[in-house]
Amino acid sequence: MAVRVRETAFDPGVELNALHAANVGVGAVVGFVGYVRDFNDGQDVAGMFLEHYPGMTEKALEKIALEARERWPLLNVDILHRVGRLEPGEPIVFVGTASAHRQAAFDACNFIMDYLKTRAPFWKKEDTAEGPRWVEGRCSDKAAAERWE
Amino acid sequence: MIRVQYFARYREALGIEGEQLNWDSALANLDGLRQHLLARGGVWEVLAEQNLMCARNQELCSLEEALADGDEVAFFPTVTGG
């Protein structure tokens, strides 16, 4: 199980292959990649800054990964989240899950993203033509996380 | 001593990243601390937001969470990672 928070870029393909290489013989690996969009709420987005709460961020992600392992028979979980300055099109988050069968890997990956969106201390600040703006939390994210309770 | 931290929109609105407050058992819980800060008026009104989130010793918690001397507390707006 690995939880990483860093400023530098990553290659989702490399992460996915590494997760498989660490669990050769595994039946299923599911990977989710979140990218920085070049639009949001009807406005063009030229880039963004990801703020986080150092110390708490790592603990929150580890707790989410552990909860996923308690709920599903997973062989491995990998969460990688970028912070700092990001450009449109860049990968911002990678969540990888490995299990003997695909359903557990799919469900756990979905669960991790829903919990990450509502429980991990990250905040997006987008650059738009009208200046920088903080992205507000969505009710749909909260509702998505609540369905696992 | 209580260490209080503010993040994202709140940090910008308040103009500080955090501060240290003397421990006072009258604060009782995180909401007591929040009320104490709200009493400063002006920009501190931002902490009256319905969607405010908080953490005690780097764990998400509710405003009813009890406080103890030496705690690290954080107030922040809804998270938007991923």
CSV table of C-alpha atoms in Angstrom, one decimal:
chain,number,residue,atom,x,y,z
A,1,MET,CA,0.0,0.0,0.0
A,2,ALA,CA,1.4,3.4,-0.9
A,3,VAL,CA,0.2,6.9,-0.4
A,4,ARG,CA,2.2,9.7,-2.0
A,5,VAL,CA,1.6,13.5,-2.1
A,6,ARG,CA,4.1,15.4,-4.3
A,7,GLU,CA,4.6,18.5,-6.5
A,8,THR,CA,6.3,16.7,-9.4
A,9,ALA,CA,4.5,15.2,-12.4
A,10,PHE,CA,3.8,11.5,-12.8
A,11,ASP,CA,3.1,9.1,-15.7
A,12,PRO,CA,-0.2,7.1,-15.0
A,13,GLY,CA,1.0,4.3,-17.3
A,14,VAL,CA,4.2,3.8,-15.2
A,15,GLU,CA,2.1,3.8,-12.0
A,16,LEU,CA,-0.3,1.3,-13.4
A,17,ASN,CA,2.4,-1.0,-14.6
A,18,ALA,CA,4.3,-0.7,-11.2
A,19,LEU,CA,1.1,-1.7,-9.4
A,20,HIS,CA,0.8,-4.8,-11.5
A,21,ALA,CA,4.5,-5.6,-11.2
A,22,ALA,CA,4.2,-5.6,-7.5
A,23,ASN,CA,1.4,-8.0,-7.6
A,24,VAL,CA,2.1,-10.4,-10.5
A,25,GLY,CA,-0.5,-13.1,-10.6
A,26,VAL,CA,-3.2,-10.7,-9.5
A,27,GLY,CA,-6.4,-11.0,-11.4
A,28,ALA,CA,-7.4,-7.4,-11.7
A,29,VAL,CA,-5.8,-4.0,-11.6
A,30,VAL,CA,-8.1,-0.9,-11.8
A,31,GLY,CA,-6.6,2.5,-12.2
A,32,PHE,CA,-8.3,5.9,-12.1
A,33,VAL,CA,-6.6,9.1,-13.4
A,34,GLY,CA,-8.0,12.6,-12.7
A,35,TYR,CA,-6.8,15.3,-15.0
A,36,VAL,CA,-6.8,19.1,-14.8
A,37,ARG,CA,-9.7,20.4,-17.0
A,38,ASP,CA,-9.3,23.5,-19.2
A,39,PHE,CA,-12.9,24.5,-18.3
A,40,ASN,CA,-15.1,24.5,-15.2
A,41,ASP,CA,-18.5,26.1,-14.4
A,42,GLY,CA,-18.6,27.7,-17.9
A,43,GLN,CA,-15.2,29.3,-17.7
A,44,ASP,CA,-11.9,28.6,-19.4
A,45,VAL,CA,-9.3,27.5,-16.8
A,46,ALA,CA,-5.7,28.4,-17.6
A,47,GLY,CA,-4.2,26.4,-14.7
A,48,MET,CA,-4.6,25.8,-11.0
A,49,PHE,CA,-2.9,25.7,-7.7
A,50,LEU,CA,-3.6,22.7,-5.3
A,51,GLU,CA,-3.3,23.7,-1.7
A,52,HIS,CA,-3.2,21.0,1.0
A,53,TYR,CA,-2.7,20.4,4.7
A,54,PRO,CA,0.8,18.8,5.1
A,55,GLY,CA,0.7,16.1,7.6
A,56,MET,CA,-3.0,15.7,7.7
A,57,THR,CA,-3.2,14.9,3.9
A,58,GLU,CA,-1.0,11.8,4.2
A,59,LYS,CA,-2.9,10.6,7.3
A,60,ALA,CA,-6.3,11.2,5.6
A,61,LEU,CA,-5.3,9.2,2.4
A,62,GLU,CA,-3.9,6.4,4.5
A,63,LYS,CA,-7.1,6.2,6.5
A,64,ILE,CA,-9.1,6.0,3.2
A,65,ALA,CA,-6.9,3.4,1.7
A,66,LEU,CA,-7.1,1.3,5.0
A,67,GLU,CA,-10.9,1.6,5.0
A,68,ALA,CA,-11.0,0.3,1.4
A,69,ARG,CA,-8.8,-2.7,2.4
A,70,GLU,CA,-11.2,-3.5,5.2
A,71,ARG,CA,-14.3,-3.4,2.9
A,72,TRP,CA,-12.9,-5.3,-0.1
A,73,PRO,CA,-10.4,-8.2,-0.5
A,74,LEU,CA,-7.6,-6.1,-2.0
A,75,LEU,CA,-4.1,-7.1,-2.7
A,76,ASN,CA,-2.8,-3.5,-3.0
A,77,VAL,CA,-3.9,0.1,-3.0
A,78,ASP,CA,-1.9,3.0,-4.5
A,79,ILE,CA,-2.9,6.7,-4.1
A,80,LEU,CA,-0.8,9.4,-5.7
A,81,HIS,CA,-1.9,13.1,-5.5
A,82,ARG,CA,-0.2,16.1,-6.8
A,83,VAL,CA,-0.1,19.5,-5.1
A,84,GLY,CA,1.2,22.9,-6.1
A,85,ARG,CA,1.0,24.4,-9.6
A,86,LEU,CA,-0.7,22.3,-12.3
A,87,GLU,CA,-1.5,23.0,-16.0
A,88,PRO,CA,-4.6,21.9,-18.0
A,89,GLY,CA,-4.3,18.3,-19.2
A,90,GLU,CA,-1.9,17.2,-16.5
A,91,PRO,CA,-2.7,14.2,-14.3
A,92,ILE,CA,-3.6,15.4,-10.8
A,93,VAL,CA,-4.5,12.1,-9.0
A,94,PHE,CA,-3.9,8.4,-9.5
A,95,VAL,CA,-5.8,5.7,-7.6
A,96,GLY,CA,-4.8,2.1,-8.3
A,97,THR,CA,-6.4,-1.0,-6.8
A,98,ALA,CA,-5.4,-4.7,-7.3
A,99,SER,CA,-7.5,-7.7,-6.4
A,100,ALA,CA,-8.1,-11.3,-7.4
A,101,HIS,CA,-11.3,-10.3,-9.2
A,102,ARG,CA,-12.4,-7.2,-11.0
A,103,GLN,CA,-15.5,-6.2,-9.0
A,104,ALA,CA,-13.6,-5.5,-5.7
A,105,ALA,CA,-11.0,-3.5,-7.6
A,106,PHE,CA,-13.6,-1.4,-9.4
A,107,ASP,CA,-15.7,-0.8,-6.3
A,108,ALA,CA,-12.7,0.0,-4.1
A,109,CYS,CA,-11.3,2.5,-6.6
A,110,ASN,CA,-14.7,4.2,-6.9
A,111,PHE,CA,-15.0,4.4,-3.1
A,112,ILE,CA,-11.5,5.8,-2.6
A,113,MET,CA,-12.2,8.6,-5.1
A,114,ASP,CA,-15.5,9.5,-3.5
A,115,TYR,CA,-14.0,9.6,0.0
A,116,LEU,CA,-10.9,11.5,-1.3
A,117,LYS,CA,-13.1,14.2,-2.8
A,118,THR,CA,-14.9,14.8,0.5
A,119,ARG,CA,-12.4,13.8,3.2
A,120,ALA,CA,-8.9,14.7,2.1
A,121,PRO,CA,-7.7,18.2,2.7
A,122,PHE,CA,-7.0,19.5,-0.8
A,123,TRP,CA,-8.3,22.7,-2.2
A,124,LYS,CA,-8.3,23.8,-5.9
A,125,LYS,CA,-7.7,27.4,-6.9
A,126,GLU,CA,-8.2,28.0,-10.6
A,127,ASP,CA,-6.8,30.7,-12.9
A,128,THR,CA,-9.6,32.2,-15.1
A,129,ALA,CA,-9.8,35.2,-17.4
A,130,GLU,CA,-11.5,37.0,-14.5
A,131,GLY,CA,-8.7,36.1,-12.0
A,132,PRO,CA,-8.1,33.3,-9.6
A,133,ARG,CA,-11.1,31.6,-7.9
A,134,TRP,CA,-11.4,28.8,-5.3
A,135,VAL,CA,-13.4,25.8,-6.5
A,136,GLU,CA,-16.3,25.2,-4.1
A,137,GLY,CA,-17.2,21.7,-2.9
A,138,ARG,CA,-20.1,20.1,-4.8
A,139,CYS,CA,-23.2,18.6,-3.3
A,140,SER,CA,-22.9,15.8,-5.9
A,141,ASP,CA,-19.5,14.8,-4.4
A,142,LYS,CA,-21.0,14.7,-0.9
A,143,ALA,CA,-23.9,12.6,-2.1
A,144,ALA,CA,-21.5,10.2,-3.9
A,145,ALA,CA,-19.6,9.6,-0.7
A,146,GLU,CA,-22.7,9.2,1.4
A,147,ARG,CA,-23.9,6.2,-0.7
A,148,TRP,CA,-21.1,4.1,0.9
A,149,GLU,CA,-22.3,4.7,4.4
B,1,MET,CA,-1.7,26.2,24.2
B,2,ILE,CA,-3.9,25.5,21.2
B,3,ARG,CA,-2.5,25.8,17.7
B,4,VAL,CA,-5.1,26.9,15.1
B,5,GLN,CA,-4.6,26.7,11.4
B,6,TYR,CA,-6.7,28.1,8.5
B,7,PHE,CA,-6.6,26.9,4.9
B,8,ALA,CA,-7.5,27.9,1.4
B,9,ARG,CA,-10.3,30.6,1.2
B,10,TYR,CA,-10.3,31.0,4.9
B,11,ARG,CA,-6.6,31.6,5.1
B,12,GLU,CA,-6.9,34.3,2.4
B,13,ALA,CA,-10.0,36.0,4.1
B,14,LEU,CA,-8.3,36.1,7.5
B,15,GLY,CA,-4.9,37.1,6.2
B,16,ILE,CA,-3.1,34.6,8.5
B,17,GLU,CA,-2.1,30.9,8.1
B,18,GLY,CA,-2.6,30.2,11.8
B,19,GLU,CA,-2.0,31.3,15.4
B,20,GLN,CA,-1.5,30.0,18.9
B,21,LEU,CA,-4.1,30.7,21.5
B,22,ASN,CA,-3.8,30.2,25.3
B,23,TRP,CA,-5.6,27.1,26.5
B,24,ASP,CA,-8.8,27.9,28.2
B,25,SER,CA,-11.1,25.1,29.5
B,26,ALA,CA,-14.1,27.4,28.9
B,27,LEU,CA,-13.6,26.7,25.2
B,28,ALA,CA,-14.8,23.2,25.8
B,29,ASN,CA,-15.0,22.0,22.2
B,30,LEU,CA,-14.2,23.1,18.6
B,31,ASP,CA,-17.5,25.1,18.4
B,32,GLY,CA,-16.5,27.0,21.6
B,33,LEU,CA,-13.2,27.9,19.9
B,34,ARG,CA,-15.1,28.9,16.8
B,35,GLN,CA,-17.4,31.1,18.8
B,36,HIS,CA,-14.4,32.7,20.5
B,37,LEU,CA,-12.9,33.5,17.0
B,38,LEU,CA,-16.3,34.7,15.6
B,39,ALA,CA,-16.5,37.2,18.5
B,40,ARG,CA,-13.6,39.1,16.9
B,41,GLY,CA,-16.1,40.2,14.2
B,42,GLY,CA,-15.3,41.5,10.7
B,43,VAL,CA,-13.5,39.0,8.5
B,44,TRP,CA,-13.9,36.3,11.2
B,45,GLU,CA,-17.5,36.0,10.1
B,46,VAL,CA,-16.2,33.6,7.4
B,47,LEU,CA,-16.0,30.9,10.1
B,48,ALA,CA,-19.9,31.1,10.5
B,49,GLU,CA,-20.3,29.3,7.1
B,50,GLN,CA,-22.6,26.3,7.2
B,51,ASN,CA,-20.2,24.1,5.1
B,52,LEU,CA,-17.2,24.8,7.4
B,53,MET,CA,-15.0,21.7,8.0
B,54,CYS,CA,-12.7,21.2,10.9
B,55,ALA,CA,-10.0,18.9,12.1
B,56,ARG,CA,-8.5,18.1,15.5
B,57,ASN,CA,-4.9,16.8,15.6
B,58,GLN,CA,-5.1,16.2,11.8
B,59,GLU,CA,-8.3,14.1,11.9
B,60,LEU,CA,-11.6,15.4,10.5
B,61,CYS,CA,-14.1,15.9,13.3
B,62,SER,CA,-17.4,17.6,14.1
B,63,LEU,CA,-17.7,21.0,15.9
B,64,GLU,CA,-18.8,19.0,19.0
B,65,GLU,CA,-15.4,17.4,19.3
B,66,ALA,CA,-13.8,18.2,22.7
B,67,LEU,CA,-10.6,20.2,23.0
B,68,ALA,CA,-7.6,19.6,25.1
B,69,ASP,CA,-4.5,21.6,25.9
B,70,GLY,CA,-1.8,21.1,23.2
B,71,ASP,CA,-4.2,20.3,20.4
B,72,GLU,CA,-3.7,21.3,16.8
B,73,VAL,CA,-7.0,22.5,15.3
B,74,ALA,CA,-7.8,23.5,11.7
B,75,PHE,CA,-10.7,25.3,10.1
B,76,PHE,CA,-11.2,25.1,6.3
B,77,PRO,CA,-13.8,25.3,3.6
B,78,THR,CA,-15.2,22.1,1.8
B,79,VAL,CA,-12.4,20.1,0.2
B,80,THR,CA,-12.1,19.9,-3.6
B,81,GLY,CA,-9.2,17.5,-4.4
B,82,GLY,CA,-8.9,15.0,-7.1
